[in-house]
Amino acid sequence: MVTLGDFSEAVCSLQEKGFAILPAFVPEEQVEAMKKRAREIASASNPEKLSIFQTSNEQQRTSDEYFLTSGDKVRCFFEQEAVQEGQLALEREVCVNKIGHALHVHDETFKQFSTSANIRALVKALGFEEPLLVQSMFIFKNPQVGGEVSPHQDSTFLWTDPKPTCIGLWFALDDASIENGCLWAIPGSHTTEITRRFVRTPSGNATEWRGCSSETVCLDDFTPLEVEKGTLVVLHGGVMHMSYANKSKRPRNAFTLHIIEGKDTIWPKENWLQSATPFVAL
Ligand code: FE2
């Protein structure tokens, strides 16, 4: 692992803009190891779960259950455009949108990376006292099929009481440019209050939106975060970010981790993400 030591610039950037860019955070061999392992998991995924993108009530129920019980498991989610009439339009590995949401718990390659000394040092430097790892995702964003991710704030999905504390760590596993669907963010938007949340319904077996956005998002306000392979982008839980579809011929793989403050906070039962085992302490 690269030894970085001083994260003071990242801390300043996160406070000022709501995001920080740390080039060369992930060594090449770890980048390749994570990509190789993700392809293996995608190749072995269960094709029966293709029904998650159908829209009938029964299939919607299956979809909700598959998603809602994935917080402490390793599961593949497929690109909507890659599934036609219940069949994959392309090779299975190409059609996978992401693997989530507990690679850091169950897979040795991702577990080692996610709990490494450098990541522990970084989150301490960012001010976390009792950091907890709540979620991991491998995002494929494959050529031609990798879809758009609409503007959002991560704390909308990963809320903590009494106040939001979530940050996202986004590791570029390919060069990410405008062409292949890099991240875009609105500098300074992290100071915007979180007024909308994605939660479970009272029954606990479906999801709904609660509240509404405080203001309309203007696409002209976003700035592209074009980064090289191995770069870490730290995202404040309140920063507005998005990515466009990958229309290029190059993949745009990324691995992401989400961390919350465990001290003096509660993880609400209505958060969509729930885990039967305690969150991993860093
Ligand atoms: Fe996000």
PDB file of C-alpha atoms and ligand atoms in Angstrom:
ATOM      1  CA  MET A   1       0.000   0.000   0.000  1.00  0.00           C
ATOM      2  CA  VAL A   2       1.183   3.495  -0.769  1.00  0.00           C
ATOM      3  CA  THR A   3       2.014   5.354   2.437  1.00  0.00           C
ATOM      4  CA  LEU A   4       0.396   8.747   2.319  1.00  0.00           C
ATOM      5  CA  GLY A   5       0.700   9.958   5.884  1.00  0.00           C
ATOM      6  CA  ASP A   6      -0.573  13.517   5.572  1.00  0.00           C
ATOM      7  CA  PHE A   7      -4.222  13.972   4.637  1.00  0.00           C
ATOM      8  CA  SER A   8      -4.474  17.669   5.571  1.00  0.00           C
ATOM      9  CA  GLU A   9      -5.119  18.800   1.977  1.00  0.00           C
ATOM     10  CA  ALA A  10      -7.925  16.260   1.645  1.00  0.00           C
ATOM     11  CA  VAL A  11      -9.476  17.440   4.913  1.00  0.00           C
ATOM     12  CA  CYS A  12      -9.455  21.079   3.694  1.00  0.00           C
ATOM     13  CA  SER A  13     -10.897  20.204   0.305  1.00  0.00           C
ATOM     14  CA  LEU A  14     -13.659  18.102   1.849  1.00  0.00           C
ATOM     15  CA  GLN A  15     -14.621  20.954   4.178  1.00  0.00           C
ATOM     16  CA  GLU A  16     -14.501  23.570   1.444  1.00  0.00           C
ATOM     17  CA  LYS A  17     -15.906  21.763  -1.602  1.00  0.00           C
ATOM     18  CA  GLY A  18     -17.538  18.621  -0.253  1.00  0.00           C
ATOM     19  CA  PHE A  19     -15.125  16.346  -2.072  1.00  0.00           C
ATOM     20  CA  ALA A  20     -11.396  15.604  -2.141  1.00  0.00           C
ATOM     21  CA  ILE A  21      -9.252  13.933  -4.795  1.00  0.00           C
ATOM     22  CA  LEU A  22      -6.269  11.789  -3.768  1.00  0.00           C
ATOM     23  CA  PRO A  23      -4.346  10.495  -6.811  1.00  0.00           C
ATOM     24  CA  ALA A  24      -2.386   7.206  -6.650  1.00  0.00           C
ATOM     25  CA  PHE A  25      -4.133   5.960  -3.512  1.00  0.00           C
ATOM     26  CA  VAL A  26      -4.600   2.390  -4.725  1.00  0.00           C
ATOM     27  CA  PRO A  27      -1.532   0.494  -5.988  1.00  0.00           C
ATOM     28  CA  GLU A  28      -1.815  -1.070  -9.436  1.00  0.00           C
ATOM     29  CA  GLU A  29      -1.714  -4.656  -8.151  1.00  0.00           C
ATOM     30  CA  GLN A  30      -4.654  -4.010  -5.819  1.00  0.00           C
ATOM     31  CA  VAL A  31      -6.618  -2.353  -8.601  1.00  0.00           C
ATOM     32  CA  GLU A  32      -6.126  -5.415 -10.779  1.00  0.00           C
ATOM     33  CA  ALA A  33      -6.845  -7.861  -7.928  1.00  0.00           C
ATOM     34  CA  MET A  34     -10.195  -6.209  -7.166  1.00  0.00           C
ATOM     35  CA  LYS A  35     -11.205  -6.099 -10.841  1.00  0.00           C
ATOM     36  CA  LYS A  36     -10.290  -9.750 -11.323  1.00  0.00           C
ATOM     37  CA  ARG A  37     -12.236 -10.803  -8.221  1.00  0.00           C
ATOM     38  CA  ALA A  38     -15.299  -8.766  -9.253  1.00  0.00           C
ATOM     39  CA  ARG A  39     -15.330 -10.421 -12.678  1.00  0.00           C
ATOM     40  CA  GLU A  40     -15.217 -13.831 -10.987  1.00  0.00           C
ATOM     41  CA  ILE A  41     -18.176 -12.955  -8.754  1.00  0.00           C
ATOM     42  CA  ALA A  42     -20.144 -11.578 -11.717  1.00  0.00           C
ATOM     43  CA  SER A  43     -19.446 -14.691 -13.796  1.00  0.00           C
ATOM     44  CA  ALA A  44     -20.743 -16.916 -11.003  1.00  0.00           C
ATOM     45  CA  SER A  45     -23.884 -14.818 -10.365  1.00  0.00           C
ATOM     46  CA  ASN A  46     -27.301 -16.424 -10.417  1.00  0.00           C
ATOM     47  CA  PRO A  47     -29.139 -15.697 -13.694  1.00  0.00           C
ATOM     48  CA  GLU A  48     -32.525 -16.369 -12.022  1.00  0.00           C
ATOM     49  CA  LYS A  49     -32.232 -12.989 -10.389  1.00  0.00           C
ATOM     50  CA  LEU A  50     -32.674 -11.300 -13.758  1.00  0.00           C
ATOM     51  CA  SER A  51     -36.338 -10.914 -12.835  1.00  0.00           C
ATOM     52  CA  ILE A  52     -35.416  -8.031 -10.555  1.00  0.00           C
ATOM     53  CA  PHE A  53     -35.805  -5.632 -13.461  1.00  0.00           C
ATOM     54  CA  GLN A  54     -39.305  -6.692 -14.452  1.00  0.00           C
ATOM     55  CA  THR A  55     -42.187  -4.532 -13.370  1.00  0.00           C
ATOM     56  CA  SER A  56     -45.115  -6.822 -12.470  1.00  0.00           C
ATOM     57  CA  ASN A  57     -46.139  -6.819  -8.799  1.00  0.00           C
ATOM     58  CA  GLU A  58     -44.750 -10.245  -8.008  1.00  0.00           C
ATOM     59  CA  GLN A  59     -41.457  -9.474  -9.700  1.00  0.00           C
ATOM     60  CA  GLN A  60     -41.345  -6.110  -7.971  1.00  0.00           C
ATOM     61  CA  ARG A  61     -41.784  -7.880  -4.638  1.00  0.00           C
ATOM     62  CA  THR A  62     -38.927 -10.240  -5.492  1.00  0.00           C
ATOM     63  CA  SER A  63     -36.825  -7.263  -6.503  1.00  0.00           C
ATOM     64  CA  ASP A  64     -37.495  -5.440  -3.240  1.00  0.00           C
ATOM     65  CA  GLU A  65     -36.675  -8.506  -1.188  1.00  0.00           C
ATOM     66  CA  TYR A  66     -33.495  -9.224  -3.162  1.00  0.00           C
ATOM     67  CA  PHE A  67     -32.375  -5.603  -2.709  1.00  0.00           C
ATOM     68  CA  LEU A  68     -33.551  -5.136   0.889  1.00  0.00           C
ATOM     69  CA  THR A  69     -31.804  -8.253   2.148  1.00  0.00           C
ATOM     70  CA  SER A  70     -28.532  -7.460   0.359  1.00  0.00           C
ATOM     71  CA  GLY A  71     -27.103  -5.174   3.081  1.00  0.00           C
ATOM     72  CA  ASP A  72     -25.061  -7.975   4.623  1.00  0.00           C
ATOM     73  CA  LYS A  73     -24.541 -10.104   1.506  1.00  0.00           C
ATOM     74  CA  VAL A  74     -22.648 -10.232  -1.789  1.00  0.00           C
ATOM     75  CA  ARG A  75     -25.180  -9.891  -4.610  1.00  0.00           C
ATOM     76  CA  CYS A  76     -25.111  -8.848  -8.252  1.00  0.00           C
ATOM     77  CA  PHE A  77     -27.468  -6.265  -9.719  1.00  0.00           C
ATOM     78  CA  PHE A  78     -27.943  -6.088 -13.466  1.00  0.00           C
ATOM     79  CA  GLU A  79     -28.117  -3.135 -15.848  1.00  0.00           C
ATOM     80  CA  GLN A  80     -31.713  -2.469 -16.779  1.00  0.00           C
ATOM     81  CA  GLU A  81     -30.867  -1.902 -20.445  1.00  0.00           C
ATOM     82  CA  ALA A  82     -28.944  -5.179 -20.635  1.00  0.00           C
ATOM     83  CA  VAL A  83     -32.008  -7.274 -19.773  1.00  0.00           C
ATOM     84  CA  GLN A  84     -34.618  -7.778 -22.477  1.00  0.00           C
ATOM     85  CA  GLU A  85     -37.701  -9.919 -21.871  1.00  0.00           C
ATOM     86  CA  GLY A  86     -36.036 -11.589 -18.910  1.00  0.00           C
ATOM     87  CA  GLN A  87     -32.942 -12.539 -20.903  1.00  0.00           C
ATOM     88  CA  LEU A  88     -29.488 -11.030 -20.911  1.00  0.00           C
ATOM     89  CA  ALA A  89     -28.804  -9.199 -24.134  1.00  0.00           C
ATOM     90  CA  LEU A  90     -25.031  -9.544 -23.742  1.00  0.00           C
ATOM     91  CA  GLU A  91     -22.548 -11.720 -21.832  1.00  0.00           C
ATOM     92  CA  ARG A  92     -23.429 -11.913 -18.147  1.00  0.00           C
ATOM     93  CA  GLU A  93     -20.267 -10.171 -16.893  1.00  0.00           C
ATOM     94  CA  VAL A  94     -20.943  -7.228 -19.201  1.00  0.00           C
ATOM     95  CA  CYS A  95     -24.540  -6.889 -17.973  1.00  0.00           C
ATOM     96  CA  VAL A  96     -23.770  -6.592 -14.266  1.00  0.00           C
ATOM     97  CA  ASN A  97     -24.273  -3.052 -12.973  1.00  0.00           C
ATOM     98  CA  LYS A  98     -22.824  -3.572  -9.504  1.00  0.00           C
ATOM     99  CA  ILE A  99     -22.030  -6.011  -6.719  1.00  0.00           C
ATOM    100  CA  GLY A 100     -23.236  -5.032  -3.253  1.00  0.00           C
ATOM    101  CA  HIS A 101     -23.416  -4.440  -0.409  1.00  0.00           C
ATOM    102  CA  ALA A 102     -21.051  -6.368   1.917  1.00  0.00           C
ATOM    103  CA  LEU A 103     -18.003  -7.292  -0.149  1.00  0.00           C
ATOM    104  CA  HIS A 104     -15.937  -5.841   2.708  1.00  0.00           C
ATOM    105  CA  VAL A 105     -17.363  -8.507   5.034  1.00  0.00           C
ATOM    106  CA  HIS A 106     -17.469 -11.669   2.948  1.00  0.00           C
ATOM    107  CA  ASP A 107     -14.767 -11.450   0.294  1.00  0.00           C
ATOM    108  CA  GLU A 108     -11.132 -11.652   1.371  1.00  0.00           C
ATOM    109  CA  THR A 109      -9.762  -9.441  -1.444  1.00  0.00           C
ATOM    110  CA  PHE A 110     -12.180  -6.603  -0.695  1.00  0.00           C
ATOM    111  CA  LYS A 111     -12.054  -7.130   3.065  1.00  0.00           C
ATOM    112  CA  GLN A 112      -8.274  -6.704   3.153  1.00  0.00           C
ATOM    113  CA  PHE A 113      -8.405  -3.574   1.039  1.00  0.00           C
ATOM    114  CA  SER A 114     -11.369  -2.025   2.909  1.00  0.00           C
ATOM    115  CA  THR A 115      -9.818  -2.420   6.349  1.00  0.00           C
ATOM    116  CA  SER A 116      -6.247  -1.519   5.369  1.00  0.00           C
ATOM    117  CA  ALA A 117      -4.055   0.755   7.484  1.00  0.00           C
ATOM    118  CA  ASN A 118      -4.213   3.592   4.946  1.00  0.00           C
ATOM    119  CA  ILE A 119      -7.998   3.671   4.937  1.00  0.00           C
ATOM    120  CA  ARG A 120      -8.080   3.562   8.741  1.00  0.00           C
ATOM    121  CA  ALA A 121      -5.582   6.443   8.862  1.00  0.00           C
ATOM    122  CA  LEU A 122      -7.597   8.449   6.341  1.00  0.00           C
ATOM    123  CA  VAL A 123     -10.917   8.190   8.195  1.00  0.00           C
ATOM    124  CA  LYS A 124      -9.240   9.116  11.470  1.00  0.00           C
ATOM    125  CA  ALA A 125      -7.711  12.156   9.741  1.00  0.00           C
ATOM    126  CA  LEU A 126     -11.173  13.086   8.468  1.00  0.00           C
ATOM    127  CA  GLY A 127     -12.306  13.341  12.086  1.00  0.00           C
ATOM    128  CA  PHE A 128     -14.134  10.079  12.676  1.00  0.00           C
ATOM    129  CA  GLU A 129     -13.863   8.879  16.278  1.00  0.00           C
ATOM    130  CA  GLU A 130     -15.538   5.483  15.931  1.00  0.00           C
ATOM    131  CA  PRO A 131     -15.760   4.916  12.162  1.00  0.00           C
ATOM    132  CA  LEU A 132     -18.048   2.138  10.986  1.00  0.00           C
ATOM    133  CA  LEU A 133     -18.004   0.637   7.513  1.00  0.00           C
ATOM    134  CA  VAL A 134     -21.649   0.220   6.493  1.00  0.00           C
ATOM    135  CA  GLN A 135     -21.546  -0.560   2.781  1.00  0.00           C
ATOM    136  CA  SER A 136     -19.297  -1.607  -0.102  1.00  0.00           C
ATOM    137  CA  MET A 137     -20.058  -1.716  -3.808  1.00  0.00           C
ATOM    138  CA  PHE A 138     -18.152  -2.696  -6.921  1.00  0.00           C
ATOM    139  CA  ILE A 139     -19.527  -0.623  -9.789  1.00  0.00           C
ATOM    140  CA  PHE A 140     -18.812  -1.897 -13.295  1.00  0.00           C
ATOM    141  CA  LYS A 141     -20.150   0.921 -15.520  1.00  0.00           C
ATOM    142  CA  ASN A 142     -19.370  -1.266 -18.501  1.00  0.00           C
ATOM    143  CA  PRO A 143     -18.977   0.128 -22.058  1.00  0.00           C
ATOM    144  CA  GLN A 144     -22.254   0.902 -23.876  1.00  0.00           C
ATOM    145  CA  VAL A 145     -24.514  -0.507 -21.104  1.00  0.00           C
ATOM    146  CA  GLY A 146     -23.301   1.319 -17.960  1.00  0.00           C
ATOM    147  CA  GLY A 147     -26.260   3.529 -17.024  1.00  0.00           C
ATOM    148  CA  GLU A 148     -26.591   7.069 -15.662  1.00  0.00           C
ATOM    149  CA  VAL A 149     -26.720   7.667 -11.907  1.00  0.00           C
ATOM    150  CA  SER A 150     -29.017  10.617 -11.273  1.00  0.00           C
ATOM    151  CA  PRO A 151     -28.060  13.530  -8.960  1.00  0.00           C
ATOM    152  CA  HIS A 152     -28.181  12.574  -5.289  1.00  0.00           C
ATOM    153  CA  GLN A 153     -26.658  13.041  -1.823  1.00  0.00           C
ATOM    154  CA  ASP A 154     -25.426   9.820  -0.189  1.00  0.00           C
ATOM    155  CA  SER A 155     -26.808  10.748   3.244  1.00  0.00           C
ATOM    156  CA  THR A 156     -30.262  10.513   1.667  1.00  0.00           C
ATOM    157  CA  PHE A 157     -29.708   6.742   1.577  1.00  0.00           C
ATOM    158  CA  LEU A 158     -27.386   6.286   4.572  1.00  0.00           C
ATOM    159  CA  TRP A 159     -28.788   8.492   7.319  1.00  0.00           C
ATOM    160  CA  THR A 160     -27.599   8.594  10.937  1.00  0.00           C
ATOM    161  CA  ASP A 161     -29.499  10.100  13.884  1.00  0.00           C
ATOM    162  CA  PRO A 162     -29.360  12.754  15.199  1.00  0.00           C
ATOM    163  CA  LYS A 163     -27.413  14.148  12.227  1.00  0.00           C
ATOM    164  CA  PRO A 164     -25.923  12.822   8.986  1.00  0.00           C
ATOM    165  CA  THR A 165     -22.307  11.617   9.284  1.00  0.00           C
ATOM    166  CA  CYS A 166     -21.816   9.484   6.167  1.00  0.00           C
ATOM    167  CA  ILE A 167     -18.893   9.857   3.774  1.00  0.00           C
ATOM    168  CA  GLY A 168     -18.204   7.920   0.593  1.00  0.00           C
ATOM    169  CA  LEU A 169     -14.825   6.661  -0.590  1.00  0.00           C
ATOM    170  CA  TRP A 170     -14.839   6.193  -4.369  1.00  0.00           C
ATOM    171  CA  PHE A 171     -11.832   4.353  -5.786  1.00  0.00           C
ATOM    172  CA  ALA A 172     -11.227   4.660  -9.537  1.00  0.00           C
ATOM    173  CA  LEU A 173     -10.209   1.277 -10.932  1.00  0.00           C
ATOM    174  CA  ASP A 174     -10.011   2.661 -14.483  1.00  0.00           C
ATOM    175  CA  ASP A 175      -9.161   6.112 -15.798  1.00  0.00           C
ATOM    176  CA  ALA A 176     -12.456   7.995 -15.433  1.00  0.00           C
ATOM    177  CA  SER A 177     -13.201  10.742 -17.965  1.00  0.00           C
ATOM    178  CA  ILE A 178     -16.268  12.545 -19.290  1.00  0.00           C
ATOM    179  CA  GLU A 179     -16.257  10.059 -22.162  1.00  0.00           C
ATOM    180  CA  ASN A 180     -16.685   6.935 -20.006  1.00  0.00           C
ATOM    181  CA  GLY A 181     -18.953   8.378 -17.316  1.00  0.00           C
ATOM    182  CA  CYS A 182     -16.809   9.942 -14.585  1.00  0.00           C
ATOM    183  CA  LEU A 183     -18.256  11.386 -11.375  1.00  0.00           C
ATOM    184  CA  TRP A 184     -19.678  14.921 -11.482  1.00  0.00           C
ATOM    185  CA  ALA A 185     -20.252  16.990  -8.332  1.00  0.00           C
ATOM    186  CA  ILE A 186     -21.461  20.454  -7.328  1.00  0.00           C
ATOM    187  CA  PRO A 187     -18.658  22.141  -5.328  1.00  0.00           C
ATOM    188  CA  GLY A 188     -19.955  23.485  -2.025  1.00  0.00           C
ATOM    189  CA  SER A 189     -23.291  21.661  -2.211  1.00  0.00           C
ATOM    190  CA  HIS A 190     -22.457  19.596   0.888  1.00  0.00           C
ATOM    191  CA  THR A 191     -23.712  22.413   3.117  1.00  0.00           C
ATOM    192  CA  THR A 192     -27.223  21.906   1.734  1.00  0.00           C
ATOM    193  CA  GLU A 193     -29.575  20.362   4.271  1.00  0.00           C
ATOM    194  CA  ILE A 194     -30.708  16.767   3.657  1.00  0.00           C
ATOM    195  CA  THR A 195     -34.467  17.092   3.311  1.00  0.00           C
ATOM    196  CA  ARG A 196     -35.264  13.815   1.561  1.00  0.00           C
ATOM    197  CA  ARG A 197     -34.619  10.263   2.663  1.00  0.00           C
ATOM    198  CA  PHE A 198     -34.864   6.854   1.014  1.00  0.00           C
ATOM    199  CA  VAL A 199     -36.345   4.567   3.683  1.00  0.00           C
ATOM    200  CA  ARG A 200     -38.194   1.320   4.300  1.00  0.00           C
ATOM    201  CA  THR A 201     -41.961   1.494   4.574  1.00  0.00           C
ATOM    202  CA  PRO A 202     -43.415   0.772   8.064  1.00  0.00           C
ATOM    203  CA  SER A 203     -43.872  -2.886   7.033  1.00  0.00           C
ATOM    204  CA  GLY A 204     -40.123  -3.036   6.385  1.00  0.00           C
ATOM    205  CA  ASN A 205     -40.406  -4.953   3.120  1.00  0.00           C
ATOM    206  CA  ALA A 206     -40.560  -2.131   0.572  1.00  0.00           C
ATOM    207  CA  THR A 207     -38.978   1.289   0.125  1.00  0.00           C
ATOM    208  CA  GLU A 208     -40.272   4.815  -0.264  1.00  0.00           C
ATOM    209  CA  TRP A 209     -39.081   8.416  -0.450  1.00  0.00           C
ATOM    210  CA  ARG A 210     -39.721  10.618   2.571  1.00  0.00           C
ATOM    211  CA  GLY A 211     -39.616  14.409   2.273  1.00  0.00           C
ATOM    212  CA  CYS A 212     -38.671  16.301  -0.869  1.00  0.00           C
ATOM    213  CA  SER A 213     -35.600  17.991  -2.253  1.00  0.00           C
ATOM    214  CA  SER A 214     -34.965  21.452  -0.871  1.00  0.00           C
ATOM    215  CA  GLU A 215     -34.052  22.925  -4.222  1.00  0.00           C
ATOM    216  CA  THR A 216     -33.962  22.062  -7.882  1.00  0.00           C
ATOM    217  CA  VAL A 217     -30.649  20.730  -9.125  1.00  0.00           C
ATOM    218  CA  CYS A 218     -29.163  22.535 -12.122  1.00  0.00           C
ATOM    219  CA  LEU A 219     -26.992  20.292 -14.295  1.00  0.00           C
ATOM    220  CA  ASP A 220     -24.851  23.305 -15.294  1.00  0.00           C
ATOM    221  CA  ASP A 221     -23.602  23.530 -11.687  1.00  0.00           C
ATOM    222  CA  PHE A 222     -21.860  20.136 -11.827  1.00  0.00           C
ATOM    223  CA  THR A 223     -18.136  19.901 -12.463  1.00  0.00           C
ATOM    224  CA  PRO A 224     -16.561  16.717 -13.869  1.00  0.00           C
ATOM    225  CA  LEU A 225     -14.143  14.835 -11.622  1.00  0.00           C
ATOM    226  CA  GLU A 226     -11.882  13.280 -14.239  1.00  0.00           C
ATOM    227  CA  VAL A 227      -9.326  11.097 -12.458  1.00  0.00           C
ATOM    228  CA  GLU A 228      -6.704   8.479 -13.202  1.00  0.00           C
ATOM    229  CA  LYS A 229      -6.871   4.833 -12.247  1.00  0.00           C
ATOM    230  CA  GLY A 230      -5.949   4.341  -8.588  1.00  0.00           C
ATOM    231  CA  THR A 231      -7.332   7.730  -7.485  1.00  0.00           C
ATOM    232  CA  LEU A 232      -9.517   8.020  -4.385  1.00  0.00           C
ATOM    233  CA  VAL A 233     -12.370  10.530  -4.441  1.00  0.00           C
ATOM    234  CA  VAL A 234     -13.757  11.286  -0.974  1.00  0.00           C
ATOM    235  CA  LEU A 235     -17.376  12.440  -1.081  1.00  0.00           C
ATOM    236  CA  HIS A 236     -19.102  14.240   1.787  1.00  0.00           C
ATOM    237  CA  GLY A 237     -22.507  12.667   2.464  1.00  0.00           C
ATOM    238  CA  GLY A 238     -24.211  15.925   1.592  1.00  0.00           C
ATOM    239  CA  VAL A 239     -22.440  16.732  -1.681  1.00  0.00           C
ATOM    240  CA  MET A 240     -24.640  16.532  -4.756  1.00  0.00           C
ATOM    241  CA  HIS A 241     -23.099  14.165  -7.301  1.00  0.00           C
ATOM    242  CA  MET A 242     -24.009  12.074 -10.315  1.00  0.00           C
ATOM    243  CA  SER A 243     -22.578  10.311 -13.363  1.00  0.00           C
ATOM    244  CA  TYR A 244     -23.697  10.010 -16.974  1.00  0.00           C
ATOM    245  CA  ALA A 245     -24.033   6.755 -18.883  1.00  0.00           C
ATOM    246  CA  ASN A 246     -20.882   5.188 -20.282  1.00  0.00           C
ATOM    247  CA  LYS A 247     -21.283   5.522 -24.036  1.00  0.00           C
ATOM    248  CA  SER A 248     -17.599   4.857 -24.692  1.00  0.00           C
ATOM    249  CA  LYS A 249     -15.840   1.622 -25.509  1.00  0.00           C
ATOM    250  CA  ARG A 250     -13.887   1.664 -22.245  1.00  0.00           C
ATOM    251  CA  PRO A 251     -15.088   0.328 -18.861  1.00  0.00           C
ATOM    252  CA  ARG A 252     -15.247   2.651 -15.861  1.00  0.00           C
ATOM    253  CA  ASN A 253     -14.916   0.291 -12.896  1.00  0.00           C
ATOM    254  CA  ALA A 254     -14.967   1.723  -9.374  1.00  0.00           C
ATOM    255  CA  PHE A 255     -15.067   0.364  -5.838  1.00  0.00           C
ATOM    256  CA  THR A 256     -16.886   2.336  -3.153  1.00  0.00           C
ATOM    257  CA  LEU A 257     -17.074   2.285   0.633  1.00  0.00           C
ATOM    258  CA  HIS A 258     -19.425   4.217   2.893  1.00  0.00           C
ATOM    259  CA  ILE A 259     -18.473   5.100   6.437  1.00  0.00           C
ATOM    260  CA  ILE A 260     -20.478   6.587   9.303  1.00  0.00           C
ATOM    261  CA  GLU A 261     -19.592   7.909  12.766  1.00  0.00           C
ATOM    262  CA  GLY A 262     -20.477   5.272  15.347  1.00  0.00           C
ATOM    263  CA  LYS A 263     -20.005   7.489  18.404  1.00  0.00           C
ATOM    264  CA  ASP A 264     -23.224   9.055  19.747  1.00  0.00           C
ATOM    265  CA  THR A 265     -25.212   8.118  16.658  1.00  0.00           C
ATOM    266  CA  ILE A 266     -28.010   5.666  15.919  1.00  0.00           C
ATOM    267  CA  TRP A 267     -28.523   3.743  12.691  1.00  0.00           C
ATOM    268  CA  PRO A 268     -32.299   4.082  12.134  1.00  0.00           C
ATOM    269  CA  LYS A 269     -34.366   0.946  11.607  1.00  0.00           C
ATOM    270  CA  GLU A 270     -36.096   2.617   8.657  1.00  0.00           C
ATOM    271  CA  ASN A 271     -32.823   3.000   6.720  1.00  0.00           C
ATOM    272  CA  TRP A 272     -33.063   0.762   3.650  1.00  0.00           C
ATOM    273  CA  LEU A 273     -29.708  -0.849   4.482  1.00  0.00           C
ATOM    274  CA  GLN A 274     -29.821  -3.218   7.430  1.00  0.00           C
ATOM    275  CA  SER A 275     -27.310  -5.833   8.513  1.00  0.00           C
ATOM    276  CA  ALA A 276     -27.819  -8.869  10.749  1.00  0.00           C
ATOM    277  CA  THR A 277     -24.209  -8.537  11.900  1.00  0.00           C
ATOM    278  CA  PRO A 278     -22.653  -5.402  13.466  1.00  0.00           C
ATOM    279  CA  PHE A 279     -21.050  -2.929  11.077  1.00  0.00           C
ATOM    280  CA  VAL A 280     -17.295  -3.331  10.673  1.00  0.00           C
ATOM    281  CA  ALA A 281     -15.320  -0.950  12.915  1.00  0.00           C
ATOM    282  CA  LEU A 282     -12.270   0.709  11.339  1.00  0.00           C
TER     283      LEU A 282
HETATM  284 FE   FE2 B   1     -23.507   8.367  -4.465  1.00  0.00          FE
END
